[in-house]
Short mmCIF file of C-alpha atoms and ligand atoms in Angstrom, two decimals:
data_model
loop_
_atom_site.label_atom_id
_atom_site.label_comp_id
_atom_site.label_asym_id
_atom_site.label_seq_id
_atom_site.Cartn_x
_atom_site.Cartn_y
_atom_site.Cartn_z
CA UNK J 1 86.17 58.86 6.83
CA UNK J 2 85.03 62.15 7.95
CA UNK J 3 86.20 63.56 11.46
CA UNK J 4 83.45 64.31 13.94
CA UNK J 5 85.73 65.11 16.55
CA UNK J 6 84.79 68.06 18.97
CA UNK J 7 86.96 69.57 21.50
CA UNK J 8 84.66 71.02 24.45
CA UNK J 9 85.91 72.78 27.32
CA UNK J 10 89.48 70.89 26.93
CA UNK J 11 87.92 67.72 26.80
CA UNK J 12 88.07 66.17 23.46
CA UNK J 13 84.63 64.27 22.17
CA UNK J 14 84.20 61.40 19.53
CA UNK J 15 81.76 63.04 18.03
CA UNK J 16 79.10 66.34 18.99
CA UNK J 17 76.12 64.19 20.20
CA UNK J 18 75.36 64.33 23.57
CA UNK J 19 72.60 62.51 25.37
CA UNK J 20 70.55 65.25 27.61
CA UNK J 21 69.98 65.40 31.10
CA UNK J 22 67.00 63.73 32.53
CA UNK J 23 66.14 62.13 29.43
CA UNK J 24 68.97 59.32 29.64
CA UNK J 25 69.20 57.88 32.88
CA UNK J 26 72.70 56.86 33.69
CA UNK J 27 72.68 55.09 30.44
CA UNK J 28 71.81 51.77 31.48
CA UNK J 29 68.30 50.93 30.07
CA UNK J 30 69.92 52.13 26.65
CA UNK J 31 72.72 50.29 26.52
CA UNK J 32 70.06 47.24 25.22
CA UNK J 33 69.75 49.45 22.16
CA UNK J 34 73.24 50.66 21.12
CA UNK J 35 76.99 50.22 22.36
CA UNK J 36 77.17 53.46 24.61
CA UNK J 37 80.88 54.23 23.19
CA UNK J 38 79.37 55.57 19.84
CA UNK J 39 78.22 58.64 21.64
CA UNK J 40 80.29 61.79 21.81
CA UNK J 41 79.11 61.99 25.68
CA UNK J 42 76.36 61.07 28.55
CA UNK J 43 74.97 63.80 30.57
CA UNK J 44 73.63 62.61 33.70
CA UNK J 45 70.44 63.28 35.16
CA UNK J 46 70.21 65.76 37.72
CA UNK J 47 72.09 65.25 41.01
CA UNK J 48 71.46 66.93 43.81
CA UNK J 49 73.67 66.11 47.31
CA UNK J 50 70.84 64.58 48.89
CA UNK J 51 68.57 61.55 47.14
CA UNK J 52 65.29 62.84 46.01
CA UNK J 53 62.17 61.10 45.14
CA UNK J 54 60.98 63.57 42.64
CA UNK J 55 57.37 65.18 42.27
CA UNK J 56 53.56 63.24 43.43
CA UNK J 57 51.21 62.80 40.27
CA UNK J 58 51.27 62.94 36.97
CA UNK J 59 55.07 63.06 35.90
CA UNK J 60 54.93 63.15 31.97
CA UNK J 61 52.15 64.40 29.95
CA UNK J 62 52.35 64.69 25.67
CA UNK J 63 51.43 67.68 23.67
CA UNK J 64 51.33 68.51 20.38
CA UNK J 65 54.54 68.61 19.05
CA UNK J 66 56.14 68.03 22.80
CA UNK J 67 56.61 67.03 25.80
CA UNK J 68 55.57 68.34 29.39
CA UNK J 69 57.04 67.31 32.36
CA UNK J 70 57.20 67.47 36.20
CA UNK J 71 59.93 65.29 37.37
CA UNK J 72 60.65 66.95 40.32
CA UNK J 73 64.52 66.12 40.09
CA UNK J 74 64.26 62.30 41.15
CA UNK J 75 67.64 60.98 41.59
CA UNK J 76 70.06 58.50 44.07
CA UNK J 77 71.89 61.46 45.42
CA UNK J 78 75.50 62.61 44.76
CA UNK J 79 77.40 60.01 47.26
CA UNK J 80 75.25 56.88 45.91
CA UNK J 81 75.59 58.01 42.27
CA UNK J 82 79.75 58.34 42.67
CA UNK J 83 79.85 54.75 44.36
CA UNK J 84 76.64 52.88 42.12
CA UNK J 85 76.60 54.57 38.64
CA UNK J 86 79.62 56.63 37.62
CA UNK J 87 82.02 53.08 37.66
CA UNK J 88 79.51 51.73 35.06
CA UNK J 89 79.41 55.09 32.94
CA UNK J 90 83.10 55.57 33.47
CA UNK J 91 83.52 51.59 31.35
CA UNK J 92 81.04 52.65 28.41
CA UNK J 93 84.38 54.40 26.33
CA UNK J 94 82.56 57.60 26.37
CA UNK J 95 82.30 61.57 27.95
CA UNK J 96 80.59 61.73 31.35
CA UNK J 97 79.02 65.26 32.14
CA UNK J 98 77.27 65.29 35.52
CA UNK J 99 74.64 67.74 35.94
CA UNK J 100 74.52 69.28 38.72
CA UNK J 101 71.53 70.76 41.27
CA UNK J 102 70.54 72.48 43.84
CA UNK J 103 68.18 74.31 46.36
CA UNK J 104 70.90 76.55 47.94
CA UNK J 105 74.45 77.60 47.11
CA UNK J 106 75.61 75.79 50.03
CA UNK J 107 74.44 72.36 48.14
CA UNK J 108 75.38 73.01 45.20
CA UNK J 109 79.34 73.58 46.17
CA UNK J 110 79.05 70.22 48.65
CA UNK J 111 78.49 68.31 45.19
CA UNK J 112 80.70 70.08 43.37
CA UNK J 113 83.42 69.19 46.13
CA UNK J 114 82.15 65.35 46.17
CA UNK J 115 82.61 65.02 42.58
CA UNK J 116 86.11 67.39 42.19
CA UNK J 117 87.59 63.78 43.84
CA UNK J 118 85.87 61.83 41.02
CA UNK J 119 86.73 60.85 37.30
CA UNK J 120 83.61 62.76 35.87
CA UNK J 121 85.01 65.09 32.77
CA UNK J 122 82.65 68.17 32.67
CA UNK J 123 80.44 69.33 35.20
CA UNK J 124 77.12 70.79 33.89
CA UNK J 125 75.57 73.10 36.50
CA UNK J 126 71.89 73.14 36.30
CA UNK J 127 70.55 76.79 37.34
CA UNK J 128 67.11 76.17 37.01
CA UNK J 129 66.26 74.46 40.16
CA UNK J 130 64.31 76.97 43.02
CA UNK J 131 66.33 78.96 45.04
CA UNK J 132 64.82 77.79 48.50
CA UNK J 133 66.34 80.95 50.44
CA UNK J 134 65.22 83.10 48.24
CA UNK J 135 61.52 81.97 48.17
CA UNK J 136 61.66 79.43 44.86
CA UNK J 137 62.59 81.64 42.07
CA UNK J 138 65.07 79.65 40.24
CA UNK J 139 68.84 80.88 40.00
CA UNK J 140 68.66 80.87 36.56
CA UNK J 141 66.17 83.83 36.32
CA UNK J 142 67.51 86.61 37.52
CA UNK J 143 71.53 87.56 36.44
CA UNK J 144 72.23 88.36 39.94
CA UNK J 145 71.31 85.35 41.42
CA UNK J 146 72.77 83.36 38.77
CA UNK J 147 76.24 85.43 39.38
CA UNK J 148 76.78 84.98 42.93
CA UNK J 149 76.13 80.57 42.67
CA UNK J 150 77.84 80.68 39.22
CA UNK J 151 81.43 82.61 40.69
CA UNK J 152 81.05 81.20 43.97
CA UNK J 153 80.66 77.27 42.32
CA UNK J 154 83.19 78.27 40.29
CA UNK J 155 85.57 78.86 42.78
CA UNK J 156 85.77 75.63 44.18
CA UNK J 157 85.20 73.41 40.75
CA UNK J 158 88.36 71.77 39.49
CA UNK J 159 86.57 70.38 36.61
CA UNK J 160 85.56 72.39 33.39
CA UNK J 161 82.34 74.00 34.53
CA UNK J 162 79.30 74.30 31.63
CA UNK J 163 76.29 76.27 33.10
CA UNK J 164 72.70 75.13 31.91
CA UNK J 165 70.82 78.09 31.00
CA UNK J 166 66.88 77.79 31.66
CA UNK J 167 65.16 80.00 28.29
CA UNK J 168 62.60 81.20 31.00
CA UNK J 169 65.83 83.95 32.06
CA UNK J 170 64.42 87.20 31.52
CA UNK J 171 67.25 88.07 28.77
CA UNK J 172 69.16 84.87 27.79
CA UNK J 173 72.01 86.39 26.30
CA UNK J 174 72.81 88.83 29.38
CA UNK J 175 72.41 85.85 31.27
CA UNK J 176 74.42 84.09 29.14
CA UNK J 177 77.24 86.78 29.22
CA UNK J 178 76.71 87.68 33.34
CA UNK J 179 77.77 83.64 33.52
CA UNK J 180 81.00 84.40 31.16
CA UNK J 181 82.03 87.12 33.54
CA UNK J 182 81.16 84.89 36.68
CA UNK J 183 83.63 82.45 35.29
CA UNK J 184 81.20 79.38 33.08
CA UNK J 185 83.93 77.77 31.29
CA UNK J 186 81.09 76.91 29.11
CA UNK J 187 77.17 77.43 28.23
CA UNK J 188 74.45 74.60 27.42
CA UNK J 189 71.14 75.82 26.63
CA UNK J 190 68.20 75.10 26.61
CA UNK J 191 66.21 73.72 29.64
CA UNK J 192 62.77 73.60 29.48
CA UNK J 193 60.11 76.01 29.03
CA UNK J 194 57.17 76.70 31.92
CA UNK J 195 53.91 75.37 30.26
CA UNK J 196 51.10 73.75 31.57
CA UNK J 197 48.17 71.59 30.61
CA UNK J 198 44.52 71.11 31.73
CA UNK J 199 42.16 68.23 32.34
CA UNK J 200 39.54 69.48 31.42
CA UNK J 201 36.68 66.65 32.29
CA UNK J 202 38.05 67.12 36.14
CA UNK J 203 38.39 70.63 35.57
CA UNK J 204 42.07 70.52 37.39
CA UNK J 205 45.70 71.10 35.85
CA UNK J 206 47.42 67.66 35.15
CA UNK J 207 50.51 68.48 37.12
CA UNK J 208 50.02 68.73 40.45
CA UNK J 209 52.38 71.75 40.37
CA UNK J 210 50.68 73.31 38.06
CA UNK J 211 53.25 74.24 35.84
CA UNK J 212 55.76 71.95 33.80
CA UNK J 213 58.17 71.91 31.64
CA UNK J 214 57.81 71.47 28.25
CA UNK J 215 60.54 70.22 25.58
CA UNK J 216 60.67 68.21 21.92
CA UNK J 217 60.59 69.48 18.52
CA UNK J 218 58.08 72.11 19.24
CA UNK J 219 60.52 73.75 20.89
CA UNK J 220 63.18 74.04 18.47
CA UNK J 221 63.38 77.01 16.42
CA UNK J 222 63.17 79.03 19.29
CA UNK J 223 65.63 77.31 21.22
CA UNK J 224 68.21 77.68 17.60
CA UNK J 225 67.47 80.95 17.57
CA UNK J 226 68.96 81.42 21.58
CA UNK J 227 71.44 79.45 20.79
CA UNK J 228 72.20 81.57 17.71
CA UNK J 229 72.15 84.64 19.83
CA UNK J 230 74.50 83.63 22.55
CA UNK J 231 77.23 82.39 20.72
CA UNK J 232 77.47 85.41 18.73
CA UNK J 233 77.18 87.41 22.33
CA UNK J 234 79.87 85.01 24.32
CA UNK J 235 83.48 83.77 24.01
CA UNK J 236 82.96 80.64 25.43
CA UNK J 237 81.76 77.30 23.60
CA UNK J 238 78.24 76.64 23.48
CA UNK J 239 76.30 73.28 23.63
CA UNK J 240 72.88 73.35 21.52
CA UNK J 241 70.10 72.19 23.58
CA UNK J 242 66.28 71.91 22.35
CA UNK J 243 64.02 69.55 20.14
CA UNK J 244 66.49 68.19 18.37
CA UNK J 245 65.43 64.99 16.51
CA UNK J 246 67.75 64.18 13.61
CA UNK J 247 71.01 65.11 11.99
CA UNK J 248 69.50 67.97 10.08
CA UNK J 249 68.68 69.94 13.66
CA UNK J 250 71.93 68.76 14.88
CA UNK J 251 73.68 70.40 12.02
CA UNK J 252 71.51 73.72 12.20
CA UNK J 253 72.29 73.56 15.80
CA UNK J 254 76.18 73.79 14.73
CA UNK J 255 75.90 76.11 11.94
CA UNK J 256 74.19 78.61 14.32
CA UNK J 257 77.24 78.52 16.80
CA UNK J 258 77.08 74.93 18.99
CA UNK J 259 80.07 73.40 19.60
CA UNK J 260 78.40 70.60 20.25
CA UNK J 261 74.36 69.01 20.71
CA UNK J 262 71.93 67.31 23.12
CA UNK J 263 69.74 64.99 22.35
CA UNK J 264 66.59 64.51 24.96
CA UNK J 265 62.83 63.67 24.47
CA UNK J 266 64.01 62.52 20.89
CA UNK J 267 65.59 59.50 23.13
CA UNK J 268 61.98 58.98 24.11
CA UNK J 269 60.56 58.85 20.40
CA UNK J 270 63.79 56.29 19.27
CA UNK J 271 65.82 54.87 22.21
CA UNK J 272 68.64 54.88 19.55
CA UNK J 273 67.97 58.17 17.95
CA UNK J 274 71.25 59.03 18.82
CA UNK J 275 73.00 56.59 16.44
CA UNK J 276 70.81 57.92 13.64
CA UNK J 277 72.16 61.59 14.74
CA UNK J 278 75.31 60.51 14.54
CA UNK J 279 75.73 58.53 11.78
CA UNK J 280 73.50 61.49 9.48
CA UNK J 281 76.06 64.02 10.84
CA UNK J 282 78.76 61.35 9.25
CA UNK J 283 76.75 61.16 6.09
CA UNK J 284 76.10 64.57 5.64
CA UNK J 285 79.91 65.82 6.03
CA UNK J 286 80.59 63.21 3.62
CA UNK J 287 78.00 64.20 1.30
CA UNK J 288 78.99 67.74 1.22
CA UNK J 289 82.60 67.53 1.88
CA UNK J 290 83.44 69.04 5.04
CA UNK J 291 86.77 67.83 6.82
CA UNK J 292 85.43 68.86 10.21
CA UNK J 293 83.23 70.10 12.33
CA UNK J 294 85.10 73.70 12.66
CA UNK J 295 84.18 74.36 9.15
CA UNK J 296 80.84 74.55 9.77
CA UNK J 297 80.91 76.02 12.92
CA UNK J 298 78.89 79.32 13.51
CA UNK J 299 78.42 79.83 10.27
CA UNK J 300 75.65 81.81 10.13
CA UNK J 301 75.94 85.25 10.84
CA UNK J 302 79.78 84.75 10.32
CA UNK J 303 80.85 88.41 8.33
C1 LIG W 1 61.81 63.91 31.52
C2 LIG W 1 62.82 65.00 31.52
C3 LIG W 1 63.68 65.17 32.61
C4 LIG W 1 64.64 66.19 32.62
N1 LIG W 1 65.49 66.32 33.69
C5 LIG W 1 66.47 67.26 33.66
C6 LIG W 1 67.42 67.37 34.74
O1 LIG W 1 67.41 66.59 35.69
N2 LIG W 1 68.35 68.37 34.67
C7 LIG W 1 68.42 69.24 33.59
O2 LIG W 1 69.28 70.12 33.57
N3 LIG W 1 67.54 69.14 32.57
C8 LIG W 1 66.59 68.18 32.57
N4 LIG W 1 65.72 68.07 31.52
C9 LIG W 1 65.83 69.01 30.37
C10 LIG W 1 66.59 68.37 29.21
O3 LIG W 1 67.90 68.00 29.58
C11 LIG W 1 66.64 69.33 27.99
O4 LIG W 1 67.33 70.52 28.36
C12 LIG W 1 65.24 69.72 27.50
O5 LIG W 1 64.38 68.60 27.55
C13 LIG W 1 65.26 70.26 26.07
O6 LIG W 1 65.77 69.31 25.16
P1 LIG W 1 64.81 68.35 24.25
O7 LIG W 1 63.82 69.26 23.57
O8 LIG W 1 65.75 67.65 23.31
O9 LIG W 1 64.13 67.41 25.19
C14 LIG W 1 64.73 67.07 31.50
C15 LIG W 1 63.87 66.89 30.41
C16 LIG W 1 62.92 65.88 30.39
C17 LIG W 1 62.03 65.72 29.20
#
């Protein structure tokens, strides 16, 4: 047997695969598909410290290649998540990250504090929400912004603290390394990428927003190569984020730096994609001899 173990942030994972925020529920639904405890961890869906009801209209929209969507952060609320879903998560045997959001710094640090007191194991601190005060540009955009909600979150997290990075930041690896210095125990990247899409019989975008995000395979090599650049920019271990749809991305993924992978809109194609990941990542070490992950790690680019 081949070991898949990862250790992340201190907190030691079965195996790399992670299931993506958003894209996963609370795990749930899936659980009629596959026993939960094969994954190396759960990332929940965006929480925010009040329940939202997420966006009017067209939610989900596919493109060639991908997926566009305009959730709008729909979710139960810190407080009604800690008491409804995290007991369930907490019996499935596997890493819980909860992935956090906000509108202002203020709400992000009232979750953080709500779920210090909790049994989660990595917080995952989603910057690309909009920045209410500061007239919807998302924190994530600009390194200054993401500094002062980064340090200041930091300050009062008592849980290893992995910040989301959105691939619409100007630069992603001086955002990457201006979250280092603000004190990220950890980066995941990447969100999703502004797009849009038009209907053109009622001449109107499909999203009442207008613009969407937009994830899947299509995304991919661009997403490897960020991922690529970071971890060769930062100290700190990376998770690999973006269109990742079998064991072969999961590996490139890991070979360009990741310590460890998400898996989202992939659960949409295969509710048990996952399982396939994982068991292809087993295969392939086999197949090729490699004892661990670590030997693989990063390297590309490795002088
Ligand atoms: C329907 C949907 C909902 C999402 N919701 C969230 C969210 O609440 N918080 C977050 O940080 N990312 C969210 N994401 C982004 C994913 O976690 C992931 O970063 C992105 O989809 C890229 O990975 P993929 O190409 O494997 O889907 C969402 C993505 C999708 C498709």
């Amino acid at each position: 047997m081949v070991n898949t173990k990862v250790e992340l942030c201190g907190v030691e994972l079965k195996n790399p695969v992670i299931t993506a925020s958003g894209t996963f529920g609370f795990g749930r639904e899936y659980g009629e598909y596959f026993p939960l405890s094969k994954l190396g961890g759960i990332c929940t869906k965006g929480l925010t410290l009040n329940k939202k009801d997420g966006n009017k209209g067209i939610r989900i929209y596919e493109t060639a290649g991908g997926l566009l969507n305009s959730i709008g952060l729909q979710n139960p609320g810190v407080d009604n998540f800690i008491q409804e879903e995290l007991p369930f998560m907490k019996k499935q045997g596997t890493v819980i990250l909860a992935n956090v959001g906000g509108s202002t710094i203020d709400e992000y640090l009232k979750s953080i504090e709500k779920l210090n007191e909790t049994s989660i194991d990595i917080i995952e601190l989603n910057i690309s929400c909009p920045n209410v005060r500061e007239g919807g540009m998302a924190f994530g955009i600009k390194t200054e912004t993401a500094y002062k909600v980064v340090s200041e979150v930091k300050d009062v997290c008592k849980k290893p603290l992995i910040v989301k990075l959105s691939p619409n930041a100007k630069n992603i690896v001086q955002m990457a390394e201006t979250c280092e210095k603000a004190g990220a125990d950890g980066l995941s990247l990447i969100n999703t990428f502004s797009g849009m899409a038009i209907d053109i019989k009622v001449r109107k975008p499909i999203f009442e927003n207008v613009i969407a995000g937009l994830s899947g395979p299509c995304i991919k090599p661009i997403a490897l190569r960020m991922v690529y650049e970071v971890s060769k920019a930062v100290d700190i271990p990376i998770i690999g984020i973006g269109g990742i749809v079998d064991y072969r991305d999961a590996i490139e993924f890991i070979m360009a730096g990741a310590y460890a992978i998400q898996v989202g809109s992939g659960n949409f194609i295969k509710p048990d994609i996952c399982l396939d990941i994982i068991h292809g990542i087993e295969k392939f070490m086999e197949d090729e001899k490699i004892k661990s992950i670590e030997e693989i790690r990063g390297i590309i680019g490795r002088d």
